[in-house]
């Protein structure tokens, strides 16, 4: 018999008005999805994506290869479901979600992953991140353009390069390892890993706390740091697998075949080299310019070109291929084109259309969201977001409303 100790929590955090994360913790299948999208679509995306994953639980597969294939198929089905739903329902356009899912097959652990949620392995007092973050800054770290430390605090760290629901042709990372007795698997959304460091996570997981207390401690720590995002944590402690049949449990983890899910990263890396060089050639500055200035311009060029040409980027809450958002321009709410980010001195956004709605008319909590930018599927969606933006009910706003409208 397999013995697991499982605990899971999803928490709204202290800033967001909704919880767009979702989780599944079943018998042998576990998953975290971090939804994102204009309007209220993020939670629809994450919940939709989990359905095919949940359907895996309880099924029996003849061998490891087919188990992993089933996990991959479920993630592709999740992608199709979100893509289809977003296409059919105008108020869900532009939604997407991360998805990090695992299936336990005896002692084997299969991981499938898209986005910037994470799966960690804790073994022998060490924490190993099993998944790669599909983010702009992770790409830059791989390229040697940023250190891991710089990436952890980078203002654009939430720009995601792959997500469920964006593109019918999805690249999925998969990984298979053999677990040892005492191993712990942690699945989590970036609402945990943003505010809480790997060292702190390891400290909690290797402490005395039982699983349910450990996950609560992790959530509490993120909230103590301000809880800036939804926080989701799934902890699976692999106590023992007594059945000797499945696989040999001796030695270190057996990495059967990590699959980076296509070559998006390599294409991106090649593109930044090529286009970064092009951008530099068109520039007056010479080679003794600080290297950071060069790559920043390169990134800006690549970001725009990739957004327009490839259309496969999903930035934070930003779908660059349909890159509209609603933000604030001075005292007015406005529709922007691009993404609410800057790379060095280069802003990746511009006003597409002003509106006659002033900041004073809008509810304070929504002004905070507008300052970060609210993603829109297209111009019509952006106009709808402005029309339906929660209004401030206070007297001051009523005065402004009377003066400013009608
Ligand atoms: Ca998140």
Tab-separated table of N, CA, C and O in Angstrom, residues 8-68:
chain	number	residue	atom	x	y	z
A	8	UNK	N	-3.686	20.504	1.572
A	8	UNK	CA	-3.788	21.506	0.498
A	8	UNK	C	-4.632	22.685	0.968
A	8	UNK	O	-5.613	22.512	1.682
A	9	UNK	N	-4.205	23.874	0.559
A	9	UNK	CA	-4.963	25.096	0.868
A	9	UNK	C	-4.903	26.013	-0.337
A	9	UNK	O	-3.846	26.151	-0.962
A	10	UNK	N	-6.019	26.661	-0.648
A	10	UNK	CA	-5.952	27.820	-1.530
A	10	UNK	C	-6.551	28.992	-0.777
A	10	UNK	O	-7.577	28.874	-0.114
A	11	UNK	N	-5.843	30.120	-0.850
A	11	UNK	CA	-6.181	31.290	-0.035
A	11	UNK	C	-6.178	32.531	-0.921
A	11	UNK	O	-5.332	32.683	-1.798
A	12	UNK	N	-7.137	33.400	-0.668
A	12	UNK	CA	-7.281	34.588	-1.509
A	12	UNK	C	-6.117	35.562	-1.385
A	12	UNK	O	-5.855	36.340	-2.297
A	13	UNK	N	-5.398	35.493	-0.251
A	13	UNK	CA	-4.374	36.497	0.000
A	13	UNK	C	-5.025	37.748	0.550
A	13	UNK	O	-6.204	37.752	0.896
A	14	UNK	N	-4.234	38.836	0.613
A	14	UNK	CA	-4.730	40.034	1.294
A	14	UNK	C	-5.052	41.187	0.363
A	14	UNK	O	-5.509	42.232	0.819
A	15	UNK	N	-4.802	41.032	-0.918
A	15	UNK	CA	-4.956	42.165	-1.836
A	15	UNK	C	-6.021	41.893	-2.888
A	15	UNK	O	-6.871	42.735	-3.158
A	16	UNK	N	-5.996	40.704	-3.457
A	16	UNK	CA	-6.905	40.390	-4.561
A	16	UNK	C	-8.337	40.270	-4.070
A	16	UNK	O	-8.572	39.804	-2.950
A	17	UNK	N	-9.278	40.682	-4.933
A	17	UNK	CA	-10.690	40.626	-4.558
A	17	UNK	C	-11.302	39.262	-4.834
A	17	UNK	O	-12.425	38.992	-4.424
A	18	UNK	N	-10.616	38.456	-5.591
A	18	UNK	CA	-11.123	37.118	-5.896
A	18	UNK	C	-9.974	36.125	-5.783
A	18	UNK	O	-8.816	36.514	-5.833
A	19	UNK	N	-10.309	34.870	-5.645
A	19	UNK	CA	-9.289	33.836	-5.729
A	19	UNK	C	-9.407	33.159	-7.087
A	19	UNK	O	-10.361	32.427	-7.346
A	20	UNK	N	-8.453	33.422	-7.949
A	20	UNK	CA	-8.456	32.839	-9.291
A	20	UNK	C	-7.626	31.559	-9.358
A	20	UNK	O	-7.534	30.941	-10.406
A	21	UNK	N	-7.020	31.173	-8.244
A	21	UNK	CA	-6.301	29.900	-8.182
A	21	UNK	C	-7.304	28.771	-7.982
A	21	UNK	O	-8.412	28.990	-7.487
A	22	UNK	N	-6.897	27.577	-8.338
A	22	UNK	CA	-7.697	26.392	-8.043
A	22	UNK	C	-6.730	25.248	-7.792
A	22	UNK	O	-5.577	25.285	-8.236
A	23	UNK	N	-7.206	24.239	-7.057
A	23	UNK	CA	-6.343	23.086	-6.812
A	23	UNK	C	-7.167	21.819	-6.877
A	23	UNK	O	-8.391	21.836	-6.732
A	24	UNK	N	-6.471	20.712	-7.101
A	24	UNK	CA	-7.092	19.398	-6.984
A	24	UNK	C	-6.162	18.524	-6.153
A	24	UNK	O	-4.961	18.445	-6.435
A	25	UNK	N	-6.693	17.903	-5.133
A	25	UNK	CA	-5.918	16.961	-4.322
A	25	UNK	C	-6.757	15.700	-4.168
A	25	UNK	O	-7.727	15.677	-3.408
A	26	UNK	N	-6.422	14.670	-4.947
A	26	UNK	CA	-7.206	13.439	-4.936
A	26	UNK	C	-6.429	12.293	-4.349
A	26	UNK	O	-5.678	12.461	-3.390
A	27	UNK	N	-6.600	11.106	-4.928
A	27	UNK	CA	-5.937	9.913	-4.430
A	27	UNK	C	-4.506	9.803	-4.960
A	27	UNK	O	-3.575	9.567	-4.222
A	28	UNK	N	-4.376	9.950	-6.262
A	28	UNK	CA	-3.062	9.802	-6.886
A	28	UNK	C	-2.752	10.970	-7.813
A	28	UNK	O	-1.706	11.011	-8.440
A	29	UNK	N	-3.670	11.900	-7.908
A	29	UNK	CA	-3.522	13.047	-8.815
A	29	UNK	C	-3.656	14.333	-8.012
A	29	UNK	O	-4.559	14.453	-7.171
A	30	UNK	N	-2.746	15.263	-8.295
A	30	UNK	CA	-2.727	16.530	-7.576
A	30	UNK	C	-2.357	17.633	-8.561
A	30	UNK	O	-1.564	17.403	-9.476
A	31	UNK	N	-2.947	18.825	-8.376
A	31	UNK	CA	-2.676	19.885	-9.346
A	31	UNK	C	-2.937	21.253	-8.749
A	31	UNK	O	-3.747	21.414	-7.826
A	32	UNK	N	-2.250	22.232	-9.327
A	32	UNK	CA	-2.456	23.637	-8.998
A	32	UNK	C	-2.635	24.390	-10.310
A	32	UNK	O	-1.925	24.144	-11.284
A	33	UNK	N	-3.626	25.296	-10.345
A	33	UNK	CA	-3.840	26.146	-11.523
A	33	UNK	C	-4.018	27.579	-11.044
A	33	UNK	O	-4.761	27.832	-10.098
A	34	UNK	N	-3.324	28.495	-11.687
A	34	UNK	CA	-3.353	29.918	-11.313
A	34	UNK	C	-3.961	30.677	-12.488
A	34	UNK	O	-3.306	30.943	-13.485
A	35	UNK	N	-5.236	31.002	-12.350
A	35	UNK	CA	-5.964	31.609	-13.451
A	35	UNK	C	-5.663	33.083	-13.614
A	35	UNK	O	-5.288	33.766	-12.668
A	36	UNK	N	-5.819	33.557	-14.819
A	36	UNK	CA	-5.578	34.965	-15.122
A	36	UNK	C	-6.415	35.358	-16.319
A	36	UNK	O	-6.734	34.541	-17.176
A	37	UNK	N	-6.787	36.611	-16.348
A	37	UNK	CA	-7.555	37.041	-17.505
A	37	UNK	C	-8.330	38.296	-17.201
A	37	UNK	O	-8.523	38.659	-16.036
A	38	UNK	N	-8.777	38.962	-18.262
A	38	UNK	CA	-9.583	40.150	-18.084
A	38	UNK	C	-10.867	39.798	-17.385
A	38	UNK	O	-11.326	38.649	-17.428
A	39	UNK	N	-11.458	40.798	-16.725
A	39	UNK	CA	-12.740	40.575	-16.059
A	39	UNK	C	-12.649	39.510	-14.983
A	39	UNK	O	-11.683	39.423	-14.250
A	40	UNK	N	-13.623	38.633	-14.954
A	40	UNK	CA	-13.709	37.632	-13.895
A	40	UNK	C	-13.337	36.255	-14.421
A	40	UNK	O	-13.718	35.235	-13.854
A	41	UNK	N	-12.611	36.218	-15.534
A	41	UNK	CA	-12.430	34.962	-16.250
A	41	UNK	C	-11.356	34.065	-15.659
A	41	UNK	O	-11.314	32.873	-15.939
A	42	UNK	N	-10.479	34.605	-14.808
A	42	UNK	CA	-9.351	33.826	-14.315
A	42	UNK	C	-9.772	32.585	-13.567
A	42	UNK	O	-9.199	31.504	-13.740
A	43	UNK	N	-10.808	32.727	-12.736
A	43	UNK	CA	-11.221	31.552	-11.966
A	43	UNK	C	-11.934	30.533	-12.850
A	43	UNK	O	-11.883	29.339	-12.586
A	44	UNK	N	-12.578	30.990	-13.897
A	44	UNK	CA	-13.186	30.059	-14.862
A	44	UNK	C	-12.075	29.260	-15.548
A	44	UNK	O	-12.168	28.042	-15.711
A	45	UNK	N	-11.002	29.948	-15.920
A	45	UNK	CA	-9.889	29.276	-16.602
A	45	UNK	C	-9.270	28.204	-15.720
A	45	UNK	O	-9.046	27.068	-16.161
A	46	UNK	N	-8.993	28.546	-14.463
A	46	UNK	CA	-8.312	27.570	-13.601
A	46	UNK	C	-9.232	26.383	-13.297
A	46	UNK	O	-8.787	25.231	-13.294
A	47	UNK	N	-10.510	26.658	-13.044
A	47	UNK	CA	-11.437	25.563	-12.743
A	47	UNK	C	-11.646	24.666	-13.966
A	47	UNK	O	-11.674	23.432	-13.850
A	48	UNK	N	-11.753	25.276	-15.137
A	48	UNK	CA	-11.933	24.511	-16.374
A	48	UNK	C	-10.733	23.610	-16.643
A	48	UNK	O	-10.875	22.451	-17.038
A	49	UNK	N	-9.551	24.151	-16.407
A	49	UNK	CA	-8.328	23.401	-16.703
A	49	UNK	C	-8.181	22.174	-15.810
A	49	UNK	O	-7.574	21.175	-16.203
A	50	UNK	N	-8.736	22.226	-14.610
A	50	UNK	CA	-8.557	21.102	-13.684
A	50	UNK	C	-9.448	19.907	-14.008
A	50	UNK	O	-9.146	18.786	-13.602
A	51	UNK	N	-10.530	20.123	-14.744
A	51	UNK	CA	-11.489	19.022	-14.956
A	51	UNK	C	-10.864	17.792	-15.621
A	51	UNK	O	-11.051	16.668	-15.130
A	52	UNK	N	-10.129	17.952	-16.734
A	52	UNK	CA	-9.517	16.754	-17.336
A	52	UNK	C	-8.450	16.121	-16.444
A	52	UNK	O	-8.206	14.915	-16.535
A	53	UNK	N	-7.842	16.924	-15.580
A	53	UNK	CA	-6.823	16.388	-14.662
A	53	UNK	C	-7.499	15.519	-13.609
A	53	UNK	O	-7.054	14.404	-13.307
A	54	UNK	N	-8.594	16.019	-13.051
A	54	UNK	CA	-9.339	15.259	-12.043
A	54	UNK	C	-9.808	13.923	-12.600
A	54	UNK	O	-9.852	12.916	-11.883
A	55	UNK	N	-10.150	13.925	-13.889
A	55	UNK	CA	-10.678	12.704	-14.517
A	55	UNK	C	-9.626	11.595	-14.591
A	55	UNK	O	-9.953	10.428	-14.825
A	56	UNK	N	-8.346	11.950	-14.394
A	56	UNK	CA	-7.278	10.941	-14.402
A	56	UNK	C	-7.281	10.102	-13.130
A	56	UNK	O	-6.806	8.964	-13.119
A	57	UNK	N	-7.782	10.696	-12.041
A	57	UNK	CA	-7.647	10.061	-10.736
A	57	UNK	C	-8.453	8.765	-10.695
A	57	UNK	O	-9.615	8.730	-11.084
A	58	UNK	N	-7.818	7.691	-10.238
A	58	UNK	CA	-8.486	6.399	-10.155
A	58	UNK	C	-8.289	5.540	-11.383
A	58	UNK	O	-8.566	4.344	-11.352
A	59	UNK	N	-7.820	6.144	-12.475
A	59	UNK	CA	-7.566	5.327	-13.666
A	59	UNK	C	-6.257	4.561	-13.496
A	59	UNK	O	-5.358	4.994	-12.778
A	60	UNK	N	-6.171	3.411	-14.140
A	60	UNK	CA	-4.971	2.582	-14.054
A	60	UNK	C	-4.375	2.453	-15.458
A	60	UNK	O	-5.095	2.162	-16.415
A	61	UNK	N	-3.090	2.671	-15.559
A	61	UNK	CA	-2.425	2.616	-16.858
A	61	UNK	C	-1.418	1.477	-16.870
A	61	UNK	O	-0.849	1.137	-15.831
A	62	UNK	N	-1.179	0.881	-18.037
A	62	UNK	CA	-0.355	-0.327	-18.087
A	62	UNK	C	1.120	-0.089	-17.782
A	62	UNK	O	1.795	-0.991	-17.289
A	63	UNK	N	1.624	1.081	-18.065
A	63	UNK	CA	3.048	1.300	-17.792
A	63	UNK	C	3.335	2.785	-17.626
A	63	UNK	O	2.450	3.633	-17.797
A	64	UNK	N	4.585	3.083	-17.309
A	64	UNK	CA	4.965	4.464	-17.006
A	64	UNK	C	4.761	5.377	-18.216
A	64	UNK	O	4.274	6.497	-18.089
A	65	UNK	N	5.137	4.867	-19.389
A	65	UNK	CA	5.037	5.706	-20.584
A	65	UNK	C	3.595	6.117	-20.827
A	65	UNK	O	3.306	7.276	-21.157
A	66	UNK	N	2.673	5.155	-20.626
A	66	UNK	CA	1.273	5.488	-20.905
A	66	UNK	C	0.661	6.345	-19.785
A	66	UNK	O	-0.259	7.110	-20.032
A	67	UNK	N	1.203	6.217	-18.587
A	67	UNK	CA	0.728	7.093	-17.515
A	67	UNK	C	1.093	8.534	-17.835
A	67	UNK	O	0.278	9.461	-17.738
A	68	UNK	N	2.344	8.689	-18.242
A	68	UNK	CA	2.800	10.043	-18.542
A	68	UNK	C	2.068	10.611	-19.757
A	68	UNK	O	1.724	11.781	-19.809
